[in-house]
């Protein structure tokens, strides 16, 4: 069965960086794009960006351009999301999610990781 | 870019039908997907491509999409359906995956 297992909770100081991992299993790692979505406390879902595990290519939401990096390790079927210059507003649960193409050139997320809480506090 | 509008809350009695809407100009031209999120848990896909259900999702969950509104319908609502529900589309013009603001379903 498809599983996405994320790394544990992190506490960071403002200005620092955080790197969250997401290990995929149960399917061919390079066959589906993996995305990162975050959710601030009491708020909705916010798409951050995507990585193609095969080519390593990435695309990010405008809001995060310049402060986000996504990488992958095909030997361990793991993707990483690193967010730099952290501020208190980045306190959120970060999810990885597998993307699938649907009808009419649409796109959805069929499997999600369990989430990683990142707390930014001085 | 796309901004998907959902009502903040919907309340329904057990056994009744809940309808959660997702609005945007001409949303009927896109495929809409829906997620259920219970407190402290990751989102779960409940409807994709407007009206298809992933395996394991009860037939009580259905969807429709036309004009400026997409709708998630939950029939014979149960206490366990109480959750936040999010709609989502792909905005091809910006290559962004866009979520609605979410609707809290309360089962009275």
CSV table of C-alpha atoms in Angstrom, one decimal:
chain,number,residue,atom,x,y,z
A,1,UNK,CA,0.0,0.0,0.0
A,2,UNK,CA,1.1,3.5,-0.7
A,3,UNK,CA,2.7,5.3,2.3
A,4,UNK,CA,4.3,8.7,2.8
A,5,UNK,CA,6.1,8.9,6.1
A,6,UNK,CA,7.4,12.2,7.2
A,7,UNK,CA,10.1,13.3,9.7
A,8,UNK,CA,9.3,14.4,13.2
A,9,UNK,CA,8.4,17.8,14.7
A,10,UNK,CA,10.8,20.7,14.6
A,11,UNK,CA,11.3,23.8,16.7
A,12,UNK,CA,13.3,26.6,15.0
A,13,UNK,CA,14.3,30.1,15.8
A,14,UNK,CA,13.3,33.0,13.5
A,15,UNK,CA,15.8,33.3,10.7
A,16,UNK,CA,16.8,29.7,10.8
A,17,UNK,CA,16.0,27.0,8.2
A,18,UNK,CA,14.1,23.7,8.5
A,19,UNK,CA,14.4,20.6,6.3
A,20,UNK,CA,11.5,18.1,6.3
A,21,UNK,CA,11.7,14.7,4.7
A,22,UNK,CA,9.0,12.5,3.2
A,23,UNK,CA,9.8,8.8,2.5
A,24,UNK,CA,7.6,7.1,-0.1
A,25,UNK,CA,6.8,3.4,-0.4
A,26,UNK,CA,4.3,1.1,-2.0
A,27,UNK,CA,4.7,2.4,-5.6
A,28,UNK,CA,7.3,3.4,-8.1
A,29,UNK,CA,8.9,6.5,-6.6
A,30,UNK,CA,9.8,8.2,-9.9
A,31,UNK,CA,6.3,7.7,-11.4
A,32,UNK,CA,4.4,10.4,-9.6
A,33,UNK,CA,5.1,14.0,-8.6
A,34,UNK,CA,5.2,14.8,-4.9
A,35,UNK,CA,3.9,18.1,-3.4
A,36,UNK,CA,4.2,20.0,-0.2
A,37,UNK,CA,1.1,21.6,1.4
A,38,UNK,CA,1.1,23.5,4.7
A,39,UNK,CA,-1.6,24.4,7.2
A,40,UNK,CA,-1.1,27.1,9.8
A,41,UNK,CA,-2.9,26.6,13.1
A,42,UNK,CA,-6.6,26.9,12.7
A,43,UNK,CA,-6.2,27.8,9.0
A,44,UNK,CA,-6.8,26.2,5.6
A,45,UNK,CA,-4.5,24.3,3.2
A,46,UNK,CA,-1.8,26.1,1.3
A,47,UNK,CA,0.0,24.6,-1.7
A,48,UNK,CA,3.7,25.3,-1.6
A,49,UNK,CA,5.3,23.5,-4.5
A,50,UNK,CA,6.1,20.3,-6.3
A,51,UNK,CA,9.0,18.1,-7.2
A,52,UNK,CA,9.3,15.6,-10.1
A,53,UNK,CA,11.2,12.7,-8.4
A,54,UNK,CA,12.4,11.4,-11.7
A,55,UNK,CA,14.0,14.6,-13.1
A,56,UNK,CA,14.4,16.5,-9.9
A,57,UNK,CA,12.7,19.5,-11.4
A,58,UNK,CA,10.6,21.7,-9.2
A,59,UNK,CA,7.9,24.4,-9.3
A,60,UNK,CA,7.0,26.7,-6.4
A,61,UNK,CA,4.2,28.9,-5.4
A,62,UNK,CA,5.1,32.6,-5.9
A,63,UNK,CA,4.8,33.2,-2.2
A,64,UNK,CA,7.8,30.9,-1.4
A,65,UNK,CA,10.1,31.7,-4.3
A,66,UNK,CA,13.6,32.3,-3.1
A,67,UNK,CA,13.2,30.7,0.3
A,68,UNK,CA,12.1,27.1,-0.6
A,69,UNK,CA,14.1,24.2,-1.9
A,70,UNK,CA,12.9,20.7,-2.8
A,71,UNK,CA,15.3,17.8,-3.5
A,72,UNK,CA,15.0,14.1,-3.8
A,73,UNK,CA,17.1,11.0,-3.1
A,74,UNK,CA,16.0,8.2,-5.5
A,75,UNK,CA,18.1,5.6,-3.6
A,76,UNK,CA,15.9,6.0,-0.5
A,77,UNK,CA,12.7,7.2,-2.2
A,78,UNK,CA,12.7,10.3,-0.2
A,79,UNK,CA,11.9,13.9,-1.0
A,80,UNK,CA,13.0,16.9,1.1
A,81,UNK,CA,11.5,20.3,1.6
A,82,UNK,CA,13.8,23.1,3.0
A,83,UNK,CA,12.4,26.4,4.0
A,84,UNK,CA,14.8,29.2,5.0
A,85,UNK,CA,14.5,32.6,6.7
A,86,UNK,CA,11.8,31.3,8.9
A,87,UNK,CA,9.4,33.6,10.7
A,88,UNK,CA,6.6,33.1,13.2
A,89,UNK,CA,4.1,33.0,10.3
A,90,UNK,CA,5.7,29.8,9.1
A,91,UNK,CA,4.5,27.9,12.1
A,92,UNK,CA,2.4,25.2,10.6
A,93,UNK,CA,1.9,21.5,9.9
A,94,UNK,CA,3.7,20.6,6.6
A,95,UNK,CA,2.3,17.8,4.5
A,96,UNK,CA,3.8,15.9,1.6
A,97,UNK,CA,1.2,14.6,-0.9
A,98,UNK,CA,1.3,12.5,-4.0
A,99,UNK,CA,-0.2,14.1,-7.1
A,100,UNK,CA,-2.2,12.4,-9.8
A,101,UNK,CA,-3.5,13.6,-13.1
A,102,UNK,CA,-7.3,13.5,-13.6
A,103,UNK,CA,-9.7,14.4,-16.3
A,104,UNK,CA,-9.7,17.6,-18.2
A,105,UNK,CA,-6.1,18.1,-17.4
A,106,UNK,CA,-6.8,18.4,-13.7
A,107,UNK,CA,-4.6,17.4,-10.8
A,108,UNK,CA,-5.4,16.1,-7.3
A,109,UNK,CA,-3.7,14.6,-4.3
A,110,UNK,CA,-4.5,10.9,-3.6
A,111,UNK,CA,-2.1,10.1,-0.7
A,112,UNK,CA,-0.8,12.3,2.1
A,113,UNK,CA,1.9,12.1,4.7
A,114,UNK,CA,1.0,12.3,8.4
A,115,UNK,CA,2.2,15.9,8.6
A,116,UNK,CA,5.2,17.5,10.4
A,117,UNK,CA,4.7,20.3,12.8
A,118,UNK,CA,7.2,23.1,12.5
A,119,UNK,CA,7.2,25.7,15.2
A,120,UNK,CA,9.1,29.0,14.8
A,121,UNK,CA,9.6,30.7,18.1
A,122,UNK,CA,12.3,32.7,19.7
B,1,UNK,CA,-5.7,33.5,-10.4
B,2,UNK,CA,-8.3,31.2,-9.0
B,3,UNK,CA,-10.0,32.0,-5.6
B,4,UNK,CA,-12.3,29.3,-4.5
B,5,UNK,CA,-15.1,30.4,-2.1
B,6,UNK,CA,-16.6,28.0,0.4
B,7,UNK,CA,-19.1,28.7,3.2
B,8,UNK,CA,-17.2,28.7,6.6
B,9,UNK,CA,-19.7,26.3,8.2
B,10,UNK,CA,-22.6,24.0,7.4
B,11,UNK,CA,-24.7,22.2,10.0
B,12,UNK,CA,-26.9,19.2,9.5
B,13,UNK,CA,-28.8,16.7,11.6
B,14,UNK,CA,-27.8,13.0,11.5
B,15,UNK,CA,-29.5,11.2,8.7
B,16,UNK,CA,-30.1,14.4,6.6
B,17,UNK,CA,-28.2,15.6,3.5
B,18,UNK,CA,-25.3,18.0,3.7
B,19,UNK,CA,-24.3,20.1,0.7
B,20,UNK,CA,-21.0,22.0,0.7
B,21,UNK,CA,-20.4,24.5,-2.1
B,22,UNK,CA,-17.3,25.7,-3.8
B,23,UNK,CA,-17.7,28.8,-6.0
B,24,UNK,CA,-15.6,30.5,-8.7
B,25,UNK,CA,-16.4,32.0,-12.1
B,26,UNK,CA,-16.8,29.2,-14.6
B,27,UNK,CA,-15.6,26.6,-12.2
B,28,UNK,CA,-17.7,24.2,-14.3
B,29,UNK,CA,-15.0,24.2,-16.9
B,30,UNK,CA,-12.5,22.6,-14.5
B,31,UNK,CA,-12.4,19.4,-12.6
B,32,UNK,CA,-12.9,19.9,-8.8
B,33,UNK,CA,-11.6,17.6,-6.1
B,34,UNK,CA,-12.7,17.4,-2.4
B,35,UNK,CA,-10.9,16.5,0.8
B,36,UNK,CA,-12.1,15.6,4.2
B,37,UNK,CA,-9.9,16.6,7.2
B,38,UNK,CA,-10.7,15.5,10.7
B,39,UNK,CA,-9.0,17.2,13.7
B,40,UNK,CA,-5.3,16.3,14.1
B,41,UNK,CA,-5.3,14.2,10.9
B,42,UNK,CA,-4.1,14.6,7.3
B,43,UNK,CA,-6.6,15.4,4.6
B,44,UNK,CA,-8.3,12.5,2.8
B,45,UNK,CA,-9.4,12.6,-0.8
B,46,UNK,CA,-13.2,11.9,-0.9
B,47,UNK,CA,-14.2,13.0,-4.4
B,48,UNK,CA,-12.0,13.6,-7.5
B,49,UNK,CA,-12.8,14.8,-11.0
B,50,UNK,CA,-16.1,16.4,-9.8
B,51,UNK,CA,-17.9,13.2,-9.0
B,52,UNK,CA,-15.6,10.1,-8.8
B,53,UNK,CA,-14.9,8.4,-5.5
B,54,UNK,CA,-11.6,6.7,-4.5
B,55,UNK,CA,-11.9,3.2,-3.3
B,56,UNK,CA,-13.0,2.9,0.3
B,57,UNK,CA,-15.1,6.2,0.2
B,58,UNK,CA,-18.8,5.5,0.9
B,59,UNK,CA,-21.4,6.1,-1.8
B,60,UNK,CA,-22.9,8.6,0.5
B,61,UNK,CA,-20.3,11.0,-0.8
B,62,UNK,CA,-21.0,12.5,-4.2
B,63,UNK,CA,-20.1,15.6,-6.2
B,64,UNK,CA,-21.3,17.8,-9.0
B,65,UNK,CA,-20.0,20.7,-10.9
B,66,UNK,CA,-21.7,23.2,-13.2
B,67,UNK,CA,-21.5,26.8,-14.0
B,68,UNK,CA,-20.0,28.8,-11.2
B,69,UNK,CA,-20.5,26.2,-8.4
B,70,UNK,CA,-19.2,22.8,-7.5
B,71,UNK,CA,-21.0,20.9,-4.7
B,72,UNK,CA,-20.0,18.1,-2.4
B,73,UNK,CA,-23.1,16.2,-1.2
B,74,UNK,CA,-23.1,13.9,1.8
B,75,UNK,CA,-26.2,11.8,2.1
B,76,UNK,CA,-27.5,10.2,5.3
B,77,UNK,CA,-25.0,12.2,7.4
B,78,UNK,CA,-23.3,10.4,10.3
B,79,UNK,CA,-21.6,11.8,13.4
B,80,UNK,CA,-18.3,10.5,11.9
B,81,UNK,CA,-18.6,12.8,8.9
B,82,UNK,CA,-18.0,15.8,11.1
B,83,UNK,CA,-14.9,17.4,9.7
B,84,UNK,CA,-13.4,20.2,7.6
B,85,UNK,CA,-13.9,19.8,3.9
B,86,UNK,CA,-11.8,21.5,1.2
B,87,UNK,CA,-12.3,21.9,-2.5
B,88,UNK,CA,-9.3,22.0,-4.9
B,89,UNK,CA,-8.6,22.8,-8.5
B,90,UNK,CA,-5.5,23.2,-10.7
B,91,UNK,CA,-5.1,26.7,-12.0
B,92,UNK,CA,-3.3,26.0,-15.3
B,93,UNK,CA,-2.6,29.7,-15.9
B,94,UNK,CA,-0.3,29.9,-12.9
B,95,UNK,CA,0.4,26.2,-12.5
B,96,UNK,CA,-0.8,26.4,-8.9
B,97,UNK,CA,-2.9,23.9,-7.0
B,98,UNK,CA,-5.6,26.0,-5.4
B,99,UNK,CA,-7.6,25.1,-2.3
B,100,UNK,CA,-10.8,26.6,-1.1
B,101,UNK,CA,-10.9,28.1,2.4
B,102,UNK,CA,-12.6,25.1,3.9
B,103,UNK,CA,-16.0,24.3,5.3
B,104,UNK,CA,-16.6,23.0,8.8
B,105,UNK,CA,-19.3,20.4,8.8
B,106,UNK,CA,-21.1,20.1,12.1
B,107,UNK,CA,-23.4,17.2,12.8
B,108,UNK,CA,-26.1,18.4,15.2
